[in-house]
Amino acid sequence: MVRNEVPITCDNWRNKQLNEAKDKIWSEIKRCFDIEENRRDHCLKLAGKLLRGFRTFLSTTFLRDTEGTFVDAELPSKYASLISPKEWETFKSKRKTQEFKSVSETNRQRASSPAYLYRKGRVGYGRLEQSILTKENSSETSLPAHVLWKEARVGKDGKIKEDVQQIFEKCETLSQSIVPYEDTDCRSILSRALDVPEYSGRVRGKGFGITQKSLNIKKQKTPSNKELQQTLEALKAEVLELRKERERDRAAGFKDTSDKDSINCNFQPTIPEGISPCHLYLARPTYRMVGKGKVHNNLGELLHTKPLPTGSLKVSVDIALEKDALLPHPDDVSDATLLGDAIGSFVAWPTDLIIVGYETPTKSKAKDKGIAREIESVASQKEIPVAKKTEISKRTGAKKKNPSKYRACLHTYLETTDISDGCVRLIPMDGAIFGFEYAEPLGKEDFDQILYHTQLSVGVINTYMRYLYDKLMGPRGLEQRFSFLNPMKTNLTEMIRKPDEVRTYVVERFMADTDREKLFFLPFNTGDGGHWLLVAINPFKEIVYYLDSLHNDWTTYPAMKTIVDTIIQTVRAQRKIQVPKRKANNITWNRVECPRQRNNIDCGYYTLRFMKETLLMDRTDIPSDYFDEYRCAYYSKDQLDEIKEELCQFIIELQVL
């Protein structure tokens, strides 16, 4: 692109006349690569470096003989399509001038004898820094420039030259002696220790493309008394505002900013006298239910012979859903500070954080174990103003639909079975789904994953794929355009341990439908109960769509990419498709900007929604920015609950319990 758009006669890369050419180069880079806009400057600096390298190559190859004497050569035919005769003549005339020869000789001598030789070959500063951090198993993200500079000048024998060591020691001394607010020199410690002329923006010891701006190196100055006073006043105002906000929250009882509607609880402004079952809530960092118990609302009630704190009631804790939650009022008698430590005892609880009445039965053994807060979907934690939801329901006049109807039914079914004793149920899998018949076992852990929103197992993933096959693909005739690969046979562990078996299975699936274009869904697991993502493969067009709710790319799992590429090449050979040798590896991988999960639990649910939405769109191509109809930053709690409800309803309909 640089050779096509910029003439070799251009000596000043900052020339504004090159702006149009630079825009073309950048737009072409963005068309071919997934790259952020803030990398434009770096890429264009690299383009300028490539232009200088091309000019140097032309000079040394065609305009000099073996002794370095200038040769008046003709325009090389190899580059006739890039360089016009007029540009070539202008280029040659510039190389003849005494000024150019003088600059060239100076630069040649400087490059041939550097004062401190870089000794890591083609390994750049960035890669060297990463290897050092990895080797030391460091949690840091970068190294000080002078440390990296010294490491880059250590030879294979591990020895450091004396002059390099002296510079390093000088840097260490400077780093200890500099006082940040009194330092007025914007140069780095390494630049000061070397004490050599610098040009604006240079950062030593970090490699090409790194600037003071990218590292946020700014010239610091000592703040004046007036500035310090202004900062102090601003901090005082902020603290005062936070105090006022806390008082407002206390007065409002946190009713306006809670997400009670999203967790199906009925708020009651008053608590009846006597003993009543209740839900226990905390308001920080988010409003959430943390336990269940009984509230004792009796006149003159005492807690361990002491009066209750103002605004609180006596509560007996029966179930702790978040065992590590801090008690609002720690128990001085038992020294309990965590909710899990207070099970079976009495504690004081703020009245505005007590909700009377259970919304589901409490005799479930699974619930007694407690549900940790981290297993909730992030979508269920976001704050939704109650007033806004009430206003919508009033306008529409619609009754709120029970979002957990089938989960409650499944929970009731399971209580009457022997599944809690370790027994399993078998889900029949037709041979058309994965290419072979078998029965998928589901046990207590699998059902708990659906009921209590935890990380999904391969059994649950496969069961939902049977649901998609029975409810979407069959009725709509989509089995001619879409198919599934069994994740139990194609996860990362299997690819590493048994690559031949994985290749054989997938190739057979692909070759069973070579007469039509088809998209194969591969829910890929990183192994040992790890992360779920979706790989959708079109072997006919040799395109792979990569949908990862963590927004990683396929380089994170090189073994997976290698296996998939090899499979597609094998299918190509069996279909007897001839391609040029240089295009043998031209398999297109597209990373799709799909919705992004916001915790470490939802990856399985996101993967299932990706497959469902692709089937609903009935498209064998997935846009790089995902489907317009389903594009969003992340899935809501209702969208994830929809997957769980479909699973529960389907399992009930199968009558396998």
Short mmCIF file of N, CA, C and O in Angstrom, two decimals, residues 475-582:
data_model
loop_
_atom_site.label_atom_id
_atom_site.label_comp_id
_atom_site.label_asym_id
_atom_site.label_seq_id
_atom_site.Cartn_x
_atom_site.Cartn_y
_atom_site.Cartn_z
N PRO A 475 -39.17 -28.44 12.78
CA PRO A 475 -40.39 -27.80 12.26
C PRO A 475 -40.13 -26.82 11.12
O PRO A 475 -41.00 -26.63 10.26
N ARG A 476 -38.97 -26.20 11.07
CA ARG A 476 -38.69 -25.20 10.04
C ARG A 476 -37.87 -25.76 8.87
O ARG A 476 -37.50 -25.01 7.97
N GLY A 477 -37.54 -27.03 8.92
CA GLY A 477 -36.76 -27.63 7.84
C GLY A 477 -35.33 -27.13 7.77
O GLY A 477 -34.71 -27.11 6.70
N LEU A 478 -34.77 -26.72 8.92
CA LEU A 478 -33.43 -26.14 8.93
C LEU A 478 -32.32 -27.18 8.98
O LEU A 478 -31.14 -26.82 8.90
N GLU A 479 -32.67 -28.47 9.15
CA GLU A 479 -31.62 -29.49 9.24
C GLU A 479 -30.86 -29.64 7.93
O GLU A 479 -29.79 -30.26 7.89
N GLN A 480 -31.39 -29.07 6.83
CA GLN A 480 -30.68 -29.10 5.56
C GLN A 480 -29.59 -28.01 5.48
O GLN A 480 -28.72 -28.09 4.62
N ARG A 481 -29.67 -27.04 6.38
CA ARG A 481 -28.74 -25.90 6.32
C ARG A 481 -27.84 -25.80 7.56
O ARG A 481 -26.84 -25.08 7.54
N PHE A 482 -28.24 -26.47 8.64
CA PHE A 482 -27.48 -26.37 9.89
C PHE A 482 -27.30 -27.76 10.49
O PHE A 482 -28.11 -28.67 10.28
N SER A 483 -26.23 -27.89 11.28
CA SER A 483 -25.98 -29.16 11.97
C SER A 483 -25.12 -28.89 13.20
O SER A 483 -24.58 -27.80 13.38
N PHE A 484 -25.00 -29.93 14.07
CA PHE A 484 -24.27 -29.79 15.33
C PHE A 484 -23.07 -30.73 15.37
O PHE A 484 -23.11 -31.82 14.79
N LEU A 485 -22.05 -30.30 16.10
CA LEU A 485 -20.92 -31.16 16.46
C LEU A 485 -20.94 -31.35 17.97
O LEU A 485 -21.17 -30.39 18.71
N ASN A 486 -20.71 -32.57 18.42
CA ASN A 486 -20.82 -32.88 19.84
C ASN A 486 -19.62 -32.31 20.60
O ASN A 486 -18.48 -32.71 20.34
N PRO A 487 -19.86 -31.38 21.55
CA PRO A 487 -18.73 -30.77 22.28
C PRO A 487 -17.99 -31.75 23.18
O PRO A 487 -16.85 -31.51 23.55
N MET A 488 -18.64 -32.87 23.51
CA MET A 488 -17.97 -33.88 24.32
C MET A 488 -16.81 -34.51 23.55
O MET A 488 -15.82 -34.93 24.14
N LYS A 489 -16.91 -34.55 22.22
CA LYS A 489 -15.87 -35.15 21.38
C LYS A 489 -14.89 -34.13 20.81
O LYS A 489 -13.90 -34.50 20.20
N THR A 490 -15.19 -32.83 21.00
CA THR A 490 -14.39 -31.81 20.31
C THR A 490 -13.91 -30.71 21.24
O THR A 490 -13.61 -29.60 20.78
N ASN A 491 -13.82 -30.96 22.55
CA ASN A 491 -13.32 -29.92 23.45
C ASN A 491 -11.80 -29.85 23.37
O ASN A 491 -11.15 -30.68 22.73
N LEU A 492 -11.23 -28.85 24.05
CA LEU A 492 -9.78 -28.62 23.95
C LEU A 492 -8.99 -29.81 24.48
O LEU A 492 -7.96 -30.19 23.91
N THR A 493 -9.47 -30.44 25.55
CA THR A 493 -8.76 -31.59 26.11
C THR A 493 -8.67 -32.72 25.10
O THR A 493 -7.61 -33.34 24.93
N GLU A 494 -9.79 -33.01 24.42
CA GLU A 494 -9.79 -34.07 23.42
C GLU A 494 -8.90 -33.71 22.24
O GLU A 494 -8.23 -34.57 21.68
N MET A 495 -8.89 -32.43 21.83
CA MET A 495 -8.06 -32.02 20.69
C MET A 495 -6.57 -32.21 20.98
O MET A 495 -5.79 -32.52 20.08
N ILE A 496 -6.19 -32.00 22.24
CA ILE A 496 -4.78 -32.15 22.61
C ILE A 496 -4.41 -33.62 22.80
O ILE A 496 -3.37 -34.08 22.34
N ARG A 497 -5.30 -34.39 23.45
CA ARG A 497 -4.98 -35.78 23.77
C ARG A 497 -5.24 -36.72 22.59
O ARG A 497 -4.48 -37.67 22.36
N LYS A 498 -6.34 -36.50 21.87
CA LYS A 498 -6.74 -37.42 20.80
C LYS A 498 -7.05 -36.65 19.52
O LYS A 498 -8.19 -36.66 19.04
N PRO A 499 -6.08 -35.94 18.94
CA PRO A 499 -6.37 -35.12 17.76
C PRO A 499 -6.87 -35.93 16.57
O PRO A 499 -7.72 -35.47 15.81
N ASP A 500 -6.36 -37.16 16.39
CA ASP A 500 -6.78 -37.98 15.25
C ASP A 500 -8.25 -38.36 15.36
O ASP A 500 -8.99 -38.34 14.35
N GLU A 501 -8.71 -38.71 16.57
CA GLU A 501 -10.11 -39.07 16.75
C GLU A 501 -11.03 -37.87 16.51
O GLU A 501 -12.11 -38.01 15.93
N VAL A 502 -10.59 -36.69 16.95
CA VAL A 502 -11.39 -35.47 16.72
C VAL A 502 -11.50 -35.21 15.22
O VAL A 502 -12.59 -34.94 14.70
N ARG A 503 -10.36 -35.29 14.51
CA ARG A 503 -10.37 -35.05 13.06
C ARG A 503 -11.28 -36.05 12.34
O ARG A 503 -12.07 -35.67 11.46
N THR A 504 -11.19 -37.32 12.71
CA THR A 504 -12.01 -38.34 12.05
C THR A 504 -13.49 -38.07 12.24
O THR A 504 -14.28 -38.12 11.28
N TYR A 505 -13.89 -37.74 13.47
CA TYR A 505 -15.30 -37.49 13.76
C TYR A 505 -15.83 -36.29 12.97
O TYR A 505 -16.88 -36.36 12.31
N VAL A 506 -15.10 -35.17 13.00
CA VAL A 506 -15.58 -33.95 12.35
C VAL A 506 -15.57 -34.11 10.83
O VAL A 506 -16.50 -33.68 10.14
N VAL A 507 -14.53 -34.72 10.28
CA VAL A 507 -14.46 -34.91 8.82
C VAL A 507 -15.64 -35.76 8.34
O VAL A 507 -16.26 -35.48 7.31
N GLU A 508 -15.97 -36.82 9.08
CA GLU A 508 -17.12 -37.65 8.71
C GLU A 508 -18.41 -36.85 8.72
O GLU A 508 -19.27 -37.03 7.85
N ARG A 509 -18.56 -35.96 9.71
CA ARG A 509 -19.76 -35.12 9.76
C ARG A 509 -19.82 -34.17 8.57
O ARG A 509 -20.88 -33.99 7.96
N PHE A 510 -18.68 -33.58 8.23
CA PHE A 510 -18.65 -32.65 7.10
C PHE A 510 -18.90 -33.37 5.77
O PHE A 510 -19.62 -32.87 4.91
N MET A 511 -18.29 -34.54 5.61
CA MET A 511 -18.39 -35.25 4.34
C MET A 511 -19.77 -35.86 4.12
O MET A 511 -20.11 -36.25 3.00
N ALA A 512 -20.57 -35.97 5.18
CA ALA A 512 -21.93 -36.50 5.02
C ALA A 512 -22.83 -35.54 4.26
O ALA A 512 -23.90 -35.93 3.78
N ASP A 513 -22.42 -34.25 4.16
CA ASP A 513 -23.23 -33.24 3.45
C ASP A 513 -22.32 -32.40 2.56
O ASP A 513 -22.11 -31.21 2.80
N THR A 514 -21.77 -33.01 1.52
CA THR A 514 -20.87 -32.27 0.63
C THR A 514 -21.59 -31.67 -0.58
O THR A 514 -21.01 -30.91 -1.33
N ASP A 515 -22.87 -32.02 -0.74
CA ASP A 515 -23.59 -31.53 -1.92
C ASP A 515 -24.31 -30.22 -1.66
O ASP A 515 -24.95 -29.67 -2.55
N ARG A 516 -24.23 -29.69 -0.44
CA ARG A 516 -24.92 -28.43 -0.14
C ARG A 516 -24.12 -27.63 0.89
O ARG A 516 -23.32 -28.20 1.65
N GLU A 517 -24.34 -26.31 0.87
CA GLU A 517 -23.71 -25.45 1.86
C GLU A 517 -24.40 -25.61 3.20
O GLU A 517 -25.63 -25.58 3.30
N LYS A 518 -23.60 -25.79 4.28
CA LYS A 518 -24.15 -26.07 5.59
C LYS A 518 -23.29 -25.43 6.66
O LYS A 518 -22.06 -25.39 6.53
N LEU A 519 -23.93 -24.93 7.73
CA LEU A 519 -23.20 -24.33 8.85
C LEU A 519 -23.25 -25.29 10.03
O LEU A 519 -24.32 -25.70 10.48
N PHE A 520 -22.06 -25.65 10.54
CA PHE A 520 -21.96 -26.59 11.66
C PHE A 520 -21.65 -25.81 12.94
O PHE A 520 -20.69 -25.04 12.99
N PHE A 521 -22.46 -26.03 13.98
CA PHE A 521 -22.25 -25.39 15.27
C PHE A 521 -21.36 -26.28 16.15
O PHE A 521 -21.69 -27.44 16.39
N LEU A 522 -20.25 -25.71 16.63
CA LEU A 522 -19.37 -26.41 17.56
C LEU A 522 -19.26 -25.59 18.85
O LEU A 522 -18.50 -24.62 18.92
N PRO A 523 -20.06 -25.92 19.89
CA PRO A 523 -19.84 -25.27 21.19
C PRO A 523 -18.52 -25.79 21.76
O PRO A 523 -18.41 -26.95 22.13
N PHE A 524 -17.54 -24.92 21.82
CA PHE A 524 -16.18 -25.34 22.17
C PHE A 524 -15.91 -25.02 23.64
O PHE A 524 -16.15 -23.91 24.10
N ASN A 525 -15.41 -26.03 24.36
CA ASN A 525 -15.06 -25.85 25.77
C ASN A 525 -13.56 -25.97 25.94
O ASN A 525 -12.93 -26.84 25.34
N THR A 526 -13.01 -25.09 26.78
CA THR A 526 -11.56 -25.06 26.95
C THR A 526 -11.04 -26.21 27.80
O THR A 526 -9.85 -26.30 28.07
N GLY A 527 -11.95 -27.09 28.25
CA GLY A 527 -11.53 -28.30 28.95
C GLY A 527 -11.65 -28.20 30.44
O GLY A 527 -11.49 -27.12 31.03
N ASP A 528 -11.96 -29.33 31.09
CA ASP A 528 -12.03 -29.42 32.55
C ASP A 528 -13.02 -28.40 33.13
O ASP A 528 -12.72 -27.70 34.09
N GLY A 529 -14.20 -28.30 32.48
CA GLY A 529 -15.22 -27.38 32.99
C GLY A 529 -14.88 -25.93 32.79
O GLY A 529 -15.29 -25.07 33.57
N GLY A 530 -14.13 -25.61 31.74
CA GLY A 530 -13.67 -24.24 31.51
C GLY A 530 -14.67 -23.39 30.75
O GLY A 530 -15.89 -23.59 30.82
N HIS A 531 -14.15 -22.46 29.97
CA HIS A 531 -14.96 -21.45 29.27
C HIS A 531 -15.63 -22.05 28.03
O HIS A 531 -15.04 -22.85 27.32
N TRP A 532 -16.88 -21.60 27.77
CA TRP A 532 -17.62 -21.99 26.57
C TRP A 532 -17.58 -20.86 25.55
O TRP A 532 -17.71 -19.68 25.90
N LEU A 533 -17.42 -21.21 24.28
CA LEU A 533 -17.55 -20.27 23.17
C LEU A 533 -18.10 -21.03 21.98
O LEU A 533 -18.17 -22.27 21.99
N LEU A 534 -18.51 -20.31 20.94
CA LEU A 534 -19.11 -20.95 19.77
C LEU A 534 -18.20 -20.79 18.55
O LEU A 534 -17.77 -19.68 18.23
N VAL A 535 -17.91 -21.92 17.90
CA VAL A 535 -17.21 -21.93 16.62
C VAL A 535 -18.20 -22.46 15.59
O VAL A 535 -18.65 -23.61 15.68
N ALA A 536 -18.58 -21.62 14.64
CA ALA A 536 -19.52 -22.01 13.58
C ALA A 536 -18.73 -22.16 12.28
O ALA A 536 -18.08 -21.21 11.84
N ILE A 537 -18.77 -23.35 11.68
CA ILE A 537 -17.91 -23.68 10.55
C ILE A 537 -18.75 -23.92 9.30
O ILE A 537 -19.70 -24.72 9.32
N ASN A 538 -18.39 -23.24 8.21
CA ASN A 538 -18.98 -23.49 6.89
C ASN A 538 -17.89 -24.15 6.04
O ASN A 538 -17.09 -23.46 5.41
N PRO A 539 -17.82 -25.50 6.02
CA PRO A 539 -16.74 -26.16 5.28
C PRO A 539 -16.84 -25.98 3.78
O PRO A 539 -15.84 -26.08 3.07
N PHE A 540 -18.03 -25.70 3.28
CA PHE A 540 -18.23 -25.51 1.84
C PHE A 540 -17.50 -24.25 1.36
O PHE A 540 -16.81 -24.25 0.36
N LYS A 541 -17.66 -23.15 2.12
CA LYS A 541 -16.99 -21.89 1.78
C LYS A 541 -15.66 -21.71 2.50
O LYS A 541 -14.97 -20.70 2.28
N GLU A 542 -15.30 -22.67 3.37
CA GLU A 542 -14.07 -22.62 4.16
C GLU A 542 -13.99 -21.33 4.99
O GLU A 542 -13.00 -20.62 5.01
N ILE A 543 -15.10 -21.06 5.71
CA ILE A 543 -15.20 -19.90 6.59
C ILE A 543 -15.50 -20.39 8.00
O ILE A 543 -16.34 -21.27 8.20
N VAL A 544 -14.80 -19.82 8.99
CA VAL A 544 -15.03 -20.15 10.39
C VAL A 544 -15.44 -18.88 11.12
O VAL A 544 -14.73 -17.87 11.06
N TYR A 545 -16.60 -18.92 11.79
CA TYR A 545 -17.08 -17.78 12.58
C TYR A 545 -16.77 -18.06 14.05
O TYR A 545 -17.14 -19.10 14.58
N TYR A 546 -16.12 -17.10 14.69
CA TYR A 546 -15.65 -17.27 16.08
C TYR A 546 -16.43 -16.31 16.98
O TYR A 546 -16.31 -15.09 16.86
N LEU A 547 -17.26 -16.85 17.88
CA LEU A 547 -18.10 -16.05 18.77
C LEU A 547 -17.71 -16.36 20.21
O LEU A 547 -18.04 -17.43 20.73
N ASP A 548 -17.03 -15.43 20.84
CA ASP A 548 -16.54 -15.61 22.20
C ASP A 548 -17.11 -14.49 23.07
O ASP A 548 -16.83 -13.31 22.82
N SER A 549 -17.90 -14.83 24.07
CA SER A 549 -18.53 -13.81 24.91
C SER A 549 -17.53 -13.10 25.80
O SER A 549 -17.88 -12.10 26.44
N LEU A 550 -16.27 -13.55 25.85
CA LEU A 550 -15.21 -12.81 26.55
C LEU A 550 -14.46 -11.88 25.61
O LEU A 550 -13.55 -11.17 26.02
N HIS A 551 -14.81 -11.93 24.30
CA HIS A 551 -14.20 -11.10 23.26
C HIS A 551 -12.70 -11.37 23.11
O HIS A 551 -11.93 -10.46 22.78
N ASN A 552 -12.27 -12.62 23.36
CA ASN A 552 -10.93 -13.04 22.96
C ASN A 552 -10.96 -13.39 21.48
O ASN A 552 -12.01 -13.39 20.85
N ASP A 553 -9.81 -13.73 20.90
CA ASP A 553 -9.81 -14.25 19.53
C ASP A 553 -9.24 -15.66 19.54
O ASP A 553 -8.84 -16.20 20.57
N TRP A 554 -9.21 -16.28 18.34
CA TRP A 554 -8.84 -17.70 18.25
C TRP A 554 -7.38 -17.96 18.60
O TRP A 554 -7.01 -19.10 18.87
N THR A 555 -6.53 -16.92 18.62
CA THR A 555 -5.13 -17.14 18.98
C THR A 555 -4.99 -17.58 20.43
O THR A 555 -3.93 -18.09 20.83
N THR A 556 -6.05 -17.39 21.23
CA THR A 556 -6.02 -17.84 22.61
C THR A 556 -5.96 -19.37 22.69
O THR A 556 -5.44 -19.92 23.65
N TYR A 557 -6.50 -20.04 21.66
CA TYR A 557 -6.54 -21.50 21.64
C TYR A 557 -5.93 -22.01 20.33
O TYR A 557 -6.66 -22.44 19.41
N PRO A 558 -4.60 -21.95 20.19
CA PRO A 558 -3.95 -22.33 18.92
C PRO A 558 -4.20 -23.78 18.54
O PRO A 558 -4.29 -24.10 17.34
N ALA A 559 -4.32 -24.69 19.52
CA ALA A 559 -4.55 -26.10 19.20
C ALA A 559 -5.89 -26.27 18.50
O ALA A 559 -6.02 -27.05 17.54
N MET A 560 -6.90 -25.52 18.95
CA MET A 560 -8.21 -25.58 18.31
C MET A 560 -8.16 -25.10 16.88
O MET A 560 -8.68 -25.74 15.96
N LYS A 561 -7.51 -23.96 16.65
CA LYS A 561 -7.43 -23.42 15.29
C LYS A 561 -6.68 -24.38 14.37
O LYS A 561 -7.08 -24.60 13.21
N THR A 562 -5.59 -24.97 14.86
CA THR A 562 -4.81 -25.90 14.03
C THR A 562 -5.65 -27.10 13.63
O THR A 562 -5.64 -27.52 12.46
N ILE A 563 -6.40 -27.66 14.58
CA ILE A 563 -7.24 -28.82 14.29
C ILE A 563 -8.32 -28.47 13.26
O ILE A 563 -8.55 -29.20 12.29
N VAL A 564 -8.99 -27.33 13.46
CA VAL A 564 -10.07 -26.93 12.55
C VAL A 564 -9.53 -26.68 11.15
O VAL A 564 -10.11 -27.13 10.14
N ASP A 565 -8.39 -25.98 11.05
CA ASP A 565 -7.78 -25.75 9.73
C ASP A 565 -7.42 -27.06 9.05
O ASP A 565 -7.66 -27.24 7.84
N THR A 566 -6.84 -27.98 9.81
CA THR A 566 -6.46 -29.28 9.24
C THR A 566 -7.69 -30.05 8.76
O THR A 566 -7.66 -30.69 7.69
N ILE A 567 -8.77 -29.98 9.52
CA ILE A 567 -10.01 -30.67 9.13
C ILE A 567 -10.55 -30.11 7.81
O ILE A 567 -10.93 -30.87 6.91
N ILE A 568 -10.58 -28.79 7.70
CA ILE A 568 -11.10 -28.17 6.47
C ILE A 568 -10.21 -28.53 5.29
O ILE A 568 -10.70 -28.81 4.18
N GLN A 569 -8.90 -28.56 5.49
CA GLN A 569 -7.99 -28.95 4.40
C GLN A 569 -8.20 -30.41 4.02
O GLN A 569 -8.14 -30.77 2.84
N THR A 570 -8.48 -31.28 5.01
CA THR A 570 -8.74 -32.69 4.72
C THR A 570 -10.03 -32.85 3.92
O THR A 570 -10.09 -33.63 2.96
N VAL A 571 -11.06 -32.11 4.31
CA VAL A 571 -12.33 -32.15 3.58
C VAL A 571 -12.14 -31.65 2.16
O VAL A 571 -12.68 -32.20 1.19
N ARG A 572 -11.33 -30.60 2.01
CA ARG A 572 -11.03 -30.07 0.68
C ARG A 572 -10.39 -31.13 -0.20
O ARG A 572 -10.74 -31.30 -1.38
N ALA A 573 -9.42 -31.87 0.38
CA ALA A 573 -8.74 -32.92 -0.38
C ALA A 573 -9.69 -34.05 -0.75
O ALA A 573 -9.65 -34.56 -1.88
N GLN A 574 -10.57 -34.45 0.19
CA GLN A 574 -11.50 -35.53 -0.10
C GLN A 574 -12.55 -35.12 -1.12
O GLN A 574 -13.08 -35.97 -1.85
N ARG A 575 -12.85 -33.82 -1.17
CA ARG A 575 -13.77 -33.33 -2.20
C ARG A 575 -13.06 -33.09 -3.53
O ARG A 575 -13.67 -32.68 -4.51
N LYS A 576 -11.73 -33.32 -3.53
CA LYS A 576 -10.90 -33.18 -4.74
C LYS A 576 -10.96 -31.77 -5.31
O LYS A 576 -11.07 -31.58 -6.52
N ILE A 577 -10.88 -30.80 -4.39
CA ILE A 577 -10.85 -29.40 -4.82
C ILE A 577 -9.39 -28.96 -4.92
O ILE A 577 -8.62 -29.08 -3.95
N GLN A 578 -8.99 -28.48 -6.07
CA GLN A 578 -7.61 -28.07 -6.31
C GLN A 578 -7.46 -26.58 -6.03
O GLN A 578 -8.23 -25.76 -6.54
N VAL A 579 -6.47 -26.23 -5.22
CA VAL A 579 -6.15 -24.82 -4.96
C VAL A 579 -4.65 -24.64 -5.12
O VAL A 579 -3.88 -25.59 -4.90
N PRO A 580 -4.19 -23.45 -5.51
CA PRO A 580 -2.74 -23.21 -5.60
C PRO A 580 -2.07 -23.45 -4.25
O PRO A 580 -2.66 -23.24 -3.19
N LYS A 581 -0.83 -23.89 -4.29
CA LYS A 581 -0.10 -24.20 -3.06
C LYS A 581 -0.02 -23.00 -2.14
O LYS A 581 -0.13 -23.13 -0.91
N ARG A 582 0.16 -21.81 -2.71
CA ARG A 582 0.29 -20.61 -1.88
C ARG A 582 -1.03 -20.23 -1.22
O ARG A 582 -1.06 -19.43 -0.29
#
